mmCIF file of C-alpha atoms in Angstrom:
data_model
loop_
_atom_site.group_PDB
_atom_site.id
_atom_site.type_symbol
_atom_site.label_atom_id
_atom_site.label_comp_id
_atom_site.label_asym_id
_atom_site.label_seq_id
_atom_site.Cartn_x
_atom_site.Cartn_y
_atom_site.Cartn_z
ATOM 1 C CA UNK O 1 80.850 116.825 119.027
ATOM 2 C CA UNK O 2 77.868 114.462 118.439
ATOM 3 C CA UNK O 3 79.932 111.514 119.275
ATOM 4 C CA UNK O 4 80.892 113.288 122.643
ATOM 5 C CA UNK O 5 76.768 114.083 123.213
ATOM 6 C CA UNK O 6 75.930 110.617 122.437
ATOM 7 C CA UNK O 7 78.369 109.400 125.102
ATOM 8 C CA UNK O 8 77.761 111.850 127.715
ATOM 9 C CA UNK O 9 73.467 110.949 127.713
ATOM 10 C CA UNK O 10 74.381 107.288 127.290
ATOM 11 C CA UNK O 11 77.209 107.502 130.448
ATOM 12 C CA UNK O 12 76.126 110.382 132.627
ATOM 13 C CA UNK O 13 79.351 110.915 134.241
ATOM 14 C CA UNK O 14 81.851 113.889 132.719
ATOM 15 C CA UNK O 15 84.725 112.503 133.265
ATOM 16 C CA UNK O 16 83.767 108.790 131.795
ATOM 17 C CA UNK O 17 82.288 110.729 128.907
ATOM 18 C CA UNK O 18 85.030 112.555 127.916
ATOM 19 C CA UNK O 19 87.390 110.002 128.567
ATOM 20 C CA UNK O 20 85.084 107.495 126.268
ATOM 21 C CA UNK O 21 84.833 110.034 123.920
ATOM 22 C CA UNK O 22 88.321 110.313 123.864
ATOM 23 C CA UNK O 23 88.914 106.469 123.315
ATOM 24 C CA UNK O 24 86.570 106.158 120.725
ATOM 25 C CA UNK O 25 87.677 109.272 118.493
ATOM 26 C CA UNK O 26 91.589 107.769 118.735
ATOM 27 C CA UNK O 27 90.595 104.697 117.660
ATOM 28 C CA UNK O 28 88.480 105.993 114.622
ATOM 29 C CA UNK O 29 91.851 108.240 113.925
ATOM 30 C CA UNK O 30 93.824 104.907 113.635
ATOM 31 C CA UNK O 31 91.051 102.086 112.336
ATOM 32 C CA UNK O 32 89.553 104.828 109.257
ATOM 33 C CA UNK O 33 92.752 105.924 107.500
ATOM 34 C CA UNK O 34 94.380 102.177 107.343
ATOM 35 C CA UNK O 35 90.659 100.038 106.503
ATOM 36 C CA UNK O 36 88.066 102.227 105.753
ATOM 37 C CA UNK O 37 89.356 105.164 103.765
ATOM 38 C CA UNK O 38 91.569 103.479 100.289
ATOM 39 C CA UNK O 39 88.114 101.223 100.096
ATOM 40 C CA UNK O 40 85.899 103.929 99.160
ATOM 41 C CA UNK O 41 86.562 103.856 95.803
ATOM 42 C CA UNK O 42 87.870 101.228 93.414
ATOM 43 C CA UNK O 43 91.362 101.668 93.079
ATOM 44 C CA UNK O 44 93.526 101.491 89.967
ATOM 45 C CA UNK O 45 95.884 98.457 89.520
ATOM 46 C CA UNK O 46 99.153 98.918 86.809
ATOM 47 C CA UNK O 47 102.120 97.052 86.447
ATOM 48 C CA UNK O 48 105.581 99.096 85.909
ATOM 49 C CA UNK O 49 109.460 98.005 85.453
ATOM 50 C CA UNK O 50 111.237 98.567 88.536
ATOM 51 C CA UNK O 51 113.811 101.189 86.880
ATOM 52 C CA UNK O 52 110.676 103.334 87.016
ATOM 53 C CA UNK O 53 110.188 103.227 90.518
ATOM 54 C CA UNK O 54 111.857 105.215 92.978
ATOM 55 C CA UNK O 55 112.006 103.061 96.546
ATOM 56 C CA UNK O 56 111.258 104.399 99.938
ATOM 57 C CA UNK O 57 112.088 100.949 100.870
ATOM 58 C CA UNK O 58 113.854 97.943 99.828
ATOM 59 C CA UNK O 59 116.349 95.033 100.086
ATOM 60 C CA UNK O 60 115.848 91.426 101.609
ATOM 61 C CA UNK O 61 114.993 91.050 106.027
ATOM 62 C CA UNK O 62 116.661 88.684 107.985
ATOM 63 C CA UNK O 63 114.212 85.574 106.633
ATOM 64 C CA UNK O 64 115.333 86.394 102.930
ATOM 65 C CA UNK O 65 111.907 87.771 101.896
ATOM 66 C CA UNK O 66 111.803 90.650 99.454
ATOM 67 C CA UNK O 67 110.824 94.128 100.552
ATOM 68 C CA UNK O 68 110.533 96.652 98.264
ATOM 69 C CA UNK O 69 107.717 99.875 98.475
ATOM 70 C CA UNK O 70 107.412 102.094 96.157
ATOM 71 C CA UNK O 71 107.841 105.674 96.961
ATOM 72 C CA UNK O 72 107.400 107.646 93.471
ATOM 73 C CA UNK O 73 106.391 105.925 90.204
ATOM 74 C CA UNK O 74 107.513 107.786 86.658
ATOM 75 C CA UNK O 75 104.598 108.484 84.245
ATOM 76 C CA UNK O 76 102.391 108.560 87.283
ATOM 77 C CA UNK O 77 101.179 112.027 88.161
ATOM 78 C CA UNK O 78 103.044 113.668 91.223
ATOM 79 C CA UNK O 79 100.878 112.892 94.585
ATOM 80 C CA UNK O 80 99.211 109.914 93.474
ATOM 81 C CA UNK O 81 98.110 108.190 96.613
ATOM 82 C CA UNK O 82 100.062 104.675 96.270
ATOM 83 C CA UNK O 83 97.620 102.283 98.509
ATOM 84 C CA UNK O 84 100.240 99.148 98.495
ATOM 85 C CA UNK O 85 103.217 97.932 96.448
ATOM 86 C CA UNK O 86 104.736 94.905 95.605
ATOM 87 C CA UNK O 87 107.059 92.939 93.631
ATOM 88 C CA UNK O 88 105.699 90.413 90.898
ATOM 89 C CA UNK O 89 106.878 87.973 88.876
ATOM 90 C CA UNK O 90 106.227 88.139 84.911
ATOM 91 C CA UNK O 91 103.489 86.014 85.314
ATOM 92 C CA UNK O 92 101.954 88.101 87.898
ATOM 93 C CA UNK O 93 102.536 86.838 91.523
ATOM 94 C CA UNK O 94 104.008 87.804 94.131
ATOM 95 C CA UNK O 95 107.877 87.274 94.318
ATOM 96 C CA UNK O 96 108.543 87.076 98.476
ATOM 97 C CA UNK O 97 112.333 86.059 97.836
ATOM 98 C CA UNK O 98 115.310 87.409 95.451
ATOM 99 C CA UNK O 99 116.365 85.444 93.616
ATOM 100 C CA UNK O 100 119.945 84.205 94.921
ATOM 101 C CA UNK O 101 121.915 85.729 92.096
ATOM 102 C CA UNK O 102 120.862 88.876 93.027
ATOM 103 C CA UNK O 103 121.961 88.621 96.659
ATOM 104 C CA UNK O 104 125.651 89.169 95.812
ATOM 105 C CA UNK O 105 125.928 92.335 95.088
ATOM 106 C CA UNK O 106 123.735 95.012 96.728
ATOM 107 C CA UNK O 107 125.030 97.261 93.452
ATOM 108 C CA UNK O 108 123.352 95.671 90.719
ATOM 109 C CA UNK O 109 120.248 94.775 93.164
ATOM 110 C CA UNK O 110 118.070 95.897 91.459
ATOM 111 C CA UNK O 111 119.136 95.586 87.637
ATOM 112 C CA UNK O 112 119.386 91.596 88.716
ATOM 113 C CA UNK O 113 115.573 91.001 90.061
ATOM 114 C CA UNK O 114 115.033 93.216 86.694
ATOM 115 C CA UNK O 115 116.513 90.813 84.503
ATOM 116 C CA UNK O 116 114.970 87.994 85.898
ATOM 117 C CA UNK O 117 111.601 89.545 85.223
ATOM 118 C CA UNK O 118 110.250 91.215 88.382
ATOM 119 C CA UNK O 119 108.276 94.325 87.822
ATOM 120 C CA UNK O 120 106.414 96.188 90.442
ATOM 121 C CA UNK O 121 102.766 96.179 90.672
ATOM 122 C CA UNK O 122 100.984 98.948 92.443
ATOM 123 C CA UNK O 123 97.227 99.802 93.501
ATOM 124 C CA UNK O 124 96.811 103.682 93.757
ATOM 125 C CA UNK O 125 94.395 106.331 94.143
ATOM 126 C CA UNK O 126 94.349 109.004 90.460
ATOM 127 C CA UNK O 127 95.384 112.826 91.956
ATOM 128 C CA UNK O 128 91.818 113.403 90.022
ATOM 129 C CA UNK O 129 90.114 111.561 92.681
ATOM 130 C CA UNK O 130 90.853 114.091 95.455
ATOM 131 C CA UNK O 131 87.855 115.727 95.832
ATOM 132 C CA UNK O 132 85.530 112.727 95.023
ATOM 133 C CA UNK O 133 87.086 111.333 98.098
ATOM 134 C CA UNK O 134 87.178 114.158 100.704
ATOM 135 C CA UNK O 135 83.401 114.633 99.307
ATOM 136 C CA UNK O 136 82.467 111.124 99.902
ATOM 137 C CA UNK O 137 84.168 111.168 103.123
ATOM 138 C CA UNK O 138 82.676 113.818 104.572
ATOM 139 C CA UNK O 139 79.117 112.562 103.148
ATOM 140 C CA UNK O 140 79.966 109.247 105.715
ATOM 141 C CA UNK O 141 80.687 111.474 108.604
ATOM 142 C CA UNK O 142 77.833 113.924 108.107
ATOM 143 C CA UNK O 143 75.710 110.666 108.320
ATOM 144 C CA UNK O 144 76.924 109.388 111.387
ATOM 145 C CA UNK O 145 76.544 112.346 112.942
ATOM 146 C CA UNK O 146 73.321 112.677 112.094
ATOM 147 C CA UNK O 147 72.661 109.344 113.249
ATOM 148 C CA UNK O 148 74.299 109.890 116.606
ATOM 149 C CA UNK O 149 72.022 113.002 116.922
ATOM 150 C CA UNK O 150 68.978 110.715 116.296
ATOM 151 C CA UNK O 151 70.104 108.547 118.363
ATOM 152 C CA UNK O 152 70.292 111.159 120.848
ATOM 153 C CA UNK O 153 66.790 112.884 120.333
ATOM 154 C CA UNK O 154 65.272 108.835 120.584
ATOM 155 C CA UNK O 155 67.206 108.720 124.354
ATOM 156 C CA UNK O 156 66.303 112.063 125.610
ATOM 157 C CA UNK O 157 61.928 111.413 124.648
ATOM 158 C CA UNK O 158 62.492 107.524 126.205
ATOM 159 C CA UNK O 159 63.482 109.633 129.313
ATOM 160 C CA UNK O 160 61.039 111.915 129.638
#
């Protein structure tokens, strides 16, 4: 609402307004949920075998790189918010190809990169950090619209 009064006294058309308004909300909906939102707080980093990960993705693409995201982790609490996944080495980088050993049989896949060492290293979000998010969340939106409704009461006294 504030965002749409802010653009309506800055274009003073309807239609532009709403159609601004429009633009600008979408791309908030898209930009704050993939940059903004799993940088409000510090995440939590651990490192875990792969036979305790369940996939929601994995296998090599077409260059031979490794893809593998973790959909569930065991020992992690149901509806942990996993921000990224990835498979490491032992020594802690990132492995971006299988090994070739392990590209013959799509059966043992997995139990190969585990015997040559790869874990999976994940960044998440503790269930217990819920609320402390949608709080601090909505603190960042209650501010901008407050700003947008200063900005707002500025405009309207420059006019008159």
């Amino acid at each position: 609402f504030a965002l749409g009064v802010t653009v309506g006294l800055l274009v003073r058309r309807t239609i532009a307004a709403m159609a601004c308004t429009l633009a600008i909300f979408a791309a908030i909906q898209i930009v704050w949920p993939i940059f903004v939102r799993p940088h409000l707080l510090p995440a939590t980093h651990t490192v875990r075998p792969l036979t305790a990960v369940s996939f929601s993705a994995m296998g090599d693409t077409n260059g031979g790189h490794l893809l593998m995201k973790a959909g569930t982790v065991h020992g992690l609490p149901p509806d942990t918010w996993i921000t990224s996944s990835e498979p490491v080495a032992a020594d802690g980088h990132q492995v971006t190809m299988a090994p070739d050993a392990c590209n013959m049989s799509a059966a043992k896949f997995v139990g190969c990169l585990q015997d040559h060492g790869i874990r999976m290293a994940l960044t998440y979000q503790p269930v217990g950090r819920y609320w402390q998010l949608q709080l601090l969340e909505t603190g960042v939106w209650l501010a901008v619209a407050g700003g947008l409704g200063l900005a707002c009461y500025w405009r309207i006294r420059r006019l008159s």
